[in-house]
JSON list of C-alpha atoms in Angstrom, two decimals:
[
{"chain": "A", "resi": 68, "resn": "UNK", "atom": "CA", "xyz": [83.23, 151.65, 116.58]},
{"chain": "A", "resi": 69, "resn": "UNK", "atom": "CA", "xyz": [83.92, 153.72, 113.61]},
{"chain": "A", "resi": 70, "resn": "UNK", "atom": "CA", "xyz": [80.07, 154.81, 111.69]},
{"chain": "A", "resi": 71, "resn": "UNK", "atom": "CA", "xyz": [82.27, 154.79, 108.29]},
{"chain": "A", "resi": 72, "resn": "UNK", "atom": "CA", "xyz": [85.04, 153.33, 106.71]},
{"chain": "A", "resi": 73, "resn": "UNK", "atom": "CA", "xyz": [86.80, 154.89, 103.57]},
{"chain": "A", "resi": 74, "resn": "UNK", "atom": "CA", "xyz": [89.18, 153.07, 101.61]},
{"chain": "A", "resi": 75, "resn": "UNK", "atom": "CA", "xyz": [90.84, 152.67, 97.89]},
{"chain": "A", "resi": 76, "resn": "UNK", "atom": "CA", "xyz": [93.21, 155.97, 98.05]},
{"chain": "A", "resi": 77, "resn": "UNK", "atom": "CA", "xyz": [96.69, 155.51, 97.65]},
{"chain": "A", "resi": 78, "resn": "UNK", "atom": "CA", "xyz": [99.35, 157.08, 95.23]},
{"chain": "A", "resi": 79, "resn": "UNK", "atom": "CA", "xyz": [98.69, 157.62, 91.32]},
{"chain": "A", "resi": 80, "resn": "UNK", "atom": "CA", "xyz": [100.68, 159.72, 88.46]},
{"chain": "A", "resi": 81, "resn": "UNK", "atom": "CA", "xyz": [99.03, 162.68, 86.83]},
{"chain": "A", "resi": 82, "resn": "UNK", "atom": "CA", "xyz": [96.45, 161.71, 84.26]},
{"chain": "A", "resi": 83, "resn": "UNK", "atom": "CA", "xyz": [95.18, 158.49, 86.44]},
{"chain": "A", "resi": 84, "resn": "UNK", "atom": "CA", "xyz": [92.00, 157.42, 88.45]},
{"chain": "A", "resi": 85, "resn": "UNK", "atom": "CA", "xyz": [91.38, 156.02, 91.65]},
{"chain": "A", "resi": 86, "resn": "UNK", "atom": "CA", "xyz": [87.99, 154.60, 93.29]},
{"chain": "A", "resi": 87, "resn": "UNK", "atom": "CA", "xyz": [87.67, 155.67, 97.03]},
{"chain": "A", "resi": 88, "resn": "UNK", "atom": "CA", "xyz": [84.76, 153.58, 99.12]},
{"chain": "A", "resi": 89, "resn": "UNK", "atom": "CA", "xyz": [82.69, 154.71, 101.88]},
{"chain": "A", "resi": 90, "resn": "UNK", "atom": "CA", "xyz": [81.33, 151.95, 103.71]},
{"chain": "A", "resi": 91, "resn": "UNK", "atom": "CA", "xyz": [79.11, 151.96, 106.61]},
{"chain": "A", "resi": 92, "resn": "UNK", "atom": "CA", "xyz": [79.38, 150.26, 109.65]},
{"chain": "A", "resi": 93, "resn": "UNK", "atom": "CA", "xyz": [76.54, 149.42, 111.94]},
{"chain": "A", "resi": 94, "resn": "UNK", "atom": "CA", "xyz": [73.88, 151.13, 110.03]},
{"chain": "A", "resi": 95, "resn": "UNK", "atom": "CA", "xyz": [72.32, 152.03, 106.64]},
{"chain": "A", "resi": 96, "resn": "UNK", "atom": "CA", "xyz": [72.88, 155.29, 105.11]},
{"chain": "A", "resi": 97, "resn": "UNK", "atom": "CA", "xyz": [70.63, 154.08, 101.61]},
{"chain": "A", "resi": 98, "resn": "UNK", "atom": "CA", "xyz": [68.52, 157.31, 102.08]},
{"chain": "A", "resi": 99, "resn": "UNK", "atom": "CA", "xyz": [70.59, 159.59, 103.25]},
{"chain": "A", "resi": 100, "resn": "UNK", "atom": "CA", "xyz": [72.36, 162.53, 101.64]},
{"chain": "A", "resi": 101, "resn": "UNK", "atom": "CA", "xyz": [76.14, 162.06, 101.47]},
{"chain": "A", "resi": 102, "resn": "UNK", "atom": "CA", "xyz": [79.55, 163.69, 100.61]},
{"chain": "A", "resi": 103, "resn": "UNK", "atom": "CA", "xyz": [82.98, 163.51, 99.81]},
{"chain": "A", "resi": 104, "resn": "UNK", "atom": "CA", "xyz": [84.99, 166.34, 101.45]},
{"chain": "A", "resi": 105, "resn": "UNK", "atom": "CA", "xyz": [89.17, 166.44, 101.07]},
{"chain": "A", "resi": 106, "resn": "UNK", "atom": "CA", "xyz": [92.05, 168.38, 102.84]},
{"chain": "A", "resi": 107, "resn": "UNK", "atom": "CA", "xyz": [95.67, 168.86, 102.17]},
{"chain": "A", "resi": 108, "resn": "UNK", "atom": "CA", "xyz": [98.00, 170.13, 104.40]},
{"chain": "A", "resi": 109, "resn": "UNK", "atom": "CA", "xyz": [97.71, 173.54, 105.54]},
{"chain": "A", "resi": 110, "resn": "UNK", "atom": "CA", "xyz": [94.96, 174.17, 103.60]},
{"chain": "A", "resi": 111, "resn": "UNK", "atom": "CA", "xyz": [90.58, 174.18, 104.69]},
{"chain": "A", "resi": 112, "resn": "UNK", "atom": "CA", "xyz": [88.69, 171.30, 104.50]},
{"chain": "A", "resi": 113, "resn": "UNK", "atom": "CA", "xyz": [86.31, 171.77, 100.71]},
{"chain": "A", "resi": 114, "resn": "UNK", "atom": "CA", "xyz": [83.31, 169.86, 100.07]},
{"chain": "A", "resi": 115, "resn": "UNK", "atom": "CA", "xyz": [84.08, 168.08, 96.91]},
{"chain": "A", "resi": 116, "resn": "UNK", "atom": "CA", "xyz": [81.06, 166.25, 95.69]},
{"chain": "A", "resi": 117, "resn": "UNK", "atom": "CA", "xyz": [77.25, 165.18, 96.98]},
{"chain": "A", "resi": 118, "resn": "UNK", "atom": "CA", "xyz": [74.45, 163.22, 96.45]},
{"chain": "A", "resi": 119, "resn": "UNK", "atom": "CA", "xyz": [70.95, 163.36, 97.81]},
{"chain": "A", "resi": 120, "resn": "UNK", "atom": "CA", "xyz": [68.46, 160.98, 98.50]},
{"chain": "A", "resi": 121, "resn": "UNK", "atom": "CA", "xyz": [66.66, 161.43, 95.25]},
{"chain": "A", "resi": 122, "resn": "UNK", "atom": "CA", "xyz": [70.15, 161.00, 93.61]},
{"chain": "A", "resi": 123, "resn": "UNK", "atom": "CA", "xyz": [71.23, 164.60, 92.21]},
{"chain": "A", "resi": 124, "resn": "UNK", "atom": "CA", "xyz": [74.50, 165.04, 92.82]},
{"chain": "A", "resi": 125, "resn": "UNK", "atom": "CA", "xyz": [76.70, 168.32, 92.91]},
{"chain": "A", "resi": 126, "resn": "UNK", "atom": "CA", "xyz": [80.43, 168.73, 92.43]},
{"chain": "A", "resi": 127, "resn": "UNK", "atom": "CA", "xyz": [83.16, 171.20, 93.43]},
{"chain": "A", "resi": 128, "resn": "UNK", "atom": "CA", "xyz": [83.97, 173.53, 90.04]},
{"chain": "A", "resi": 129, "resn": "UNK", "atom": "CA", "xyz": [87.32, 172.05, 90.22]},
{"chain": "A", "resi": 130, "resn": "UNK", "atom": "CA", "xyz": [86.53, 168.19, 89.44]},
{"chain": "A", "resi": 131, "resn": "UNK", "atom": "CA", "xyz": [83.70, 168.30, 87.37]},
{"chain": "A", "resi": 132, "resn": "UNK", "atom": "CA", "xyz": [83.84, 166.10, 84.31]},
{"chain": "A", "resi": 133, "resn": "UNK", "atom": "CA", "xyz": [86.51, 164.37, 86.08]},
{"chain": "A", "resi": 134, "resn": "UNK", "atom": "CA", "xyz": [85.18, 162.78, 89.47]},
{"chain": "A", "resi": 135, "resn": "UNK", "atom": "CA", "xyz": [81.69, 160.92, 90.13]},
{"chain": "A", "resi": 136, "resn": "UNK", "atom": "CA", "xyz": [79.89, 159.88, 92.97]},
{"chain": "A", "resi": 137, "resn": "UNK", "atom": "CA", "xyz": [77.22, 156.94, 92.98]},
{"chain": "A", "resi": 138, "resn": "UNK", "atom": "CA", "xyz": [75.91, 154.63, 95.55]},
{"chain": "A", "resi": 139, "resn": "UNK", "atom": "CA", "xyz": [76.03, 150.90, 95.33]},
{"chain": "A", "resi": 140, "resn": "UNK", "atom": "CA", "xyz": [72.48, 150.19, 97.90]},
{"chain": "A", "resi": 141, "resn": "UNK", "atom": "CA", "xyz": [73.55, 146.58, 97.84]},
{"chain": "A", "resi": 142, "resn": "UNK", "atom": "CA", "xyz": [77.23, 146.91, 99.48]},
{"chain": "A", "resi": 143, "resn": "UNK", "atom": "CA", "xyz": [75.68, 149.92, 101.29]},
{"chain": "A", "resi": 144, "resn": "UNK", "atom": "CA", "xyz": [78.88, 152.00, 100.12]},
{"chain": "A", "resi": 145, "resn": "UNK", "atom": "CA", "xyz": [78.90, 155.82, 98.42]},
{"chain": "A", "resi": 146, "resn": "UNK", "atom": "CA", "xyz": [81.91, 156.01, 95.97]},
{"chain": "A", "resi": 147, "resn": "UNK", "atom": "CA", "xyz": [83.89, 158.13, 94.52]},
{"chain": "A", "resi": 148, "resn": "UNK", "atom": "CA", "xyz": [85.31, 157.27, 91.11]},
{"chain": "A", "resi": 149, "resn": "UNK", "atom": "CA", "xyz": [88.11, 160.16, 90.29]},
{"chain": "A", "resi": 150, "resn": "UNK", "atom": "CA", "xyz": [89.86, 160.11, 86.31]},
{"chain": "A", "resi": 151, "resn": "UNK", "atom": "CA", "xyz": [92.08, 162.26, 84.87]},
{"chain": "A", "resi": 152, "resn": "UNK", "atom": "CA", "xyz": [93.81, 162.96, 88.52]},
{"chain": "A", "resi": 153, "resn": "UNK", "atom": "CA", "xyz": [95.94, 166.46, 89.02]},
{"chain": "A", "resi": 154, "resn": "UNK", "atom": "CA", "xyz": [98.27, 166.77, 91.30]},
{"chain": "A", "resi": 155, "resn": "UNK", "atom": "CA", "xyz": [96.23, 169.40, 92.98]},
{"chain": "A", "resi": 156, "resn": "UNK", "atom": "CA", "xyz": [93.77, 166.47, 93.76]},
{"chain": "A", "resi": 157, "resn": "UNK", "atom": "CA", "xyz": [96.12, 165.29, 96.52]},
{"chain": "A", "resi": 158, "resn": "UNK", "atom": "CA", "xyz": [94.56, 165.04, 100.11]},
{"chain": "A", "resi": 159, "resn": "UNK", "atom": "CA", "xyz": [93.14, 163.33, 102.28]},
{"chain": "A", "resi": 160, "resn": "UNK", "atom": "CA", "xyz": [89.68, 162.44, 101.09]},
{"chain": "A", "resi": 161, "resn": "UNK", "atom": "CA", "xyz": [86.91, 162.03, 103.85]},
{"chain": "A", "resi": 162, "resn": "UNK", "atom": "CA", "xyz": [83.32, 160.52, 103.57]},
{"chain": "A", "resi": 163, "resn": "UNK", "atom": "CA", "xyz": [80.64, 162.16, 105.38]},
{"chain": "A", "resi": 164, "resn": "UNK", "atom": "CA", "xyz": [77.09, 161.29, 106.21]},
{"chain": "A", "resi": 165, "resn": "UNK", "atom": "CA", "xyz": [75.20, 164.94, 105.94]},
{"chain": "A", "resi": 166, "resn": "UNK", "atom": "CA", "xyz": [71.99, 163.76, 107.53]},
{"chain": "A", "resi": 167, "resn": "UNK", "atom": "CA", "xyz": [73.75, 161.75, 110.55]},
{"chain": "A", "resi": 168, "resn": "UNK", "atom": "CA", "xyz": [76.63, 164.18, 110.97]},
{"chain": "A", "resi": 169, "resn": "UNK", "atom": "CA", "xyz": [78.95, 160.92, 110.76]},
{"chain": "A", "resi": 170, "resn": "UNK", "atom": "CA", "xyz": [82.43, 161.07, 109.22]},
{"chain": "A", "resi": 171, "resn": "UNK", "atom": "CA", "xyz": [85.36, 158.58, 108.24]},
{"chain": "A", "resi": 172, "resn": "UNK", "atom": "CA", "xyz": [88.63, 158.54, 108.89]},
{"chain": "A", "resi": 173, "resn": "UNK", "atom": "CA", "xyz": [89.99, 159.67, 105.89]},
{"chain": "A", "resi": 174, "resn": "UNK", "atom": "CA", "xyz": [92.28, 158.04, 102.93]},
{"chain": "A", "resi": 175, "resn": "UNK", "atom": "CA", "xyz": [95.44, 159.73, 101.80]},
{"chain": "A", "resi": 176, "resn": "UNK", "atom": "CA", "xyz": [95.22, 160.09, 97.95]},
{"chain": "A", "resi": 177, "resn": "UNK", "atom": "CA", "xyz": [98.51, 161.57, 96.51]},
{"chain": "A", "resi": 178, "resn": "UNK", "atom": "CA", "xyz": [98.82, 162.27, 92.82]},
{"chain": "A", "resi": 179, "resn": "UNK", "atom": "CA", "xyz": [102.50, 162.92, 91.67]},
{"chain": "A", "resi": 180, "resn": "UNK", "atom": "CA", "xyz": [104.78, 161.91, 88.85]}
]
């Protein structure tokens, strides 16, 4: 019954990439604006990147140059493609649907050596 389904974290060293997936379920989010949002323990939720119908995106000071989002309208999916991981990357990385108000369930990325 979930609205979206994020997938591809998991555990990297310092210095490596991961691709998370958003995928929708029961519905198609090809014009709407989306985002990635992460939180690590004790710490607030932060919007991390966006993109926008039109296809601007925006990204959190912290991992520009390093992370990109981009849709793929024939998997119906928003990704998020992340290089050159820190370990102050690590949290759990949700996908959220800013038109619809939907959200995932989150995927646990943890960068550590």
């Amino acid at each position: 019954q979930v609205q979206l389904v994020e997938s591809g974290g998991g555990l990297v060293q310092p210095g490596g990439s991961l691709r998370l997936s958003c995928a929708a379920s029961g519905y198609i989010f090809r014009f709407n604006a989306m985002g990635w949002y992460r939180q690590a323990p004790g710490k607030e939720r932060e919007l991390v990147a966006t993109i926008i119908s039109g296809g601007s995106t925006n990204y959190v000071d912290s991992v520009k140059g390093r992370f990109t989002i981009f849709r793929d309208t024939a998997r119906n999916t928003v990704n998020l493609q992340m290089r050159s991981l820190k370990p102050e990357d690590t949290a759990v990385y949700y996908c959220n649907d800013r038109d619809m108000g939907y959200w995932g369930q989150g995927t646990q990325v943890t960068v550590s050596s």
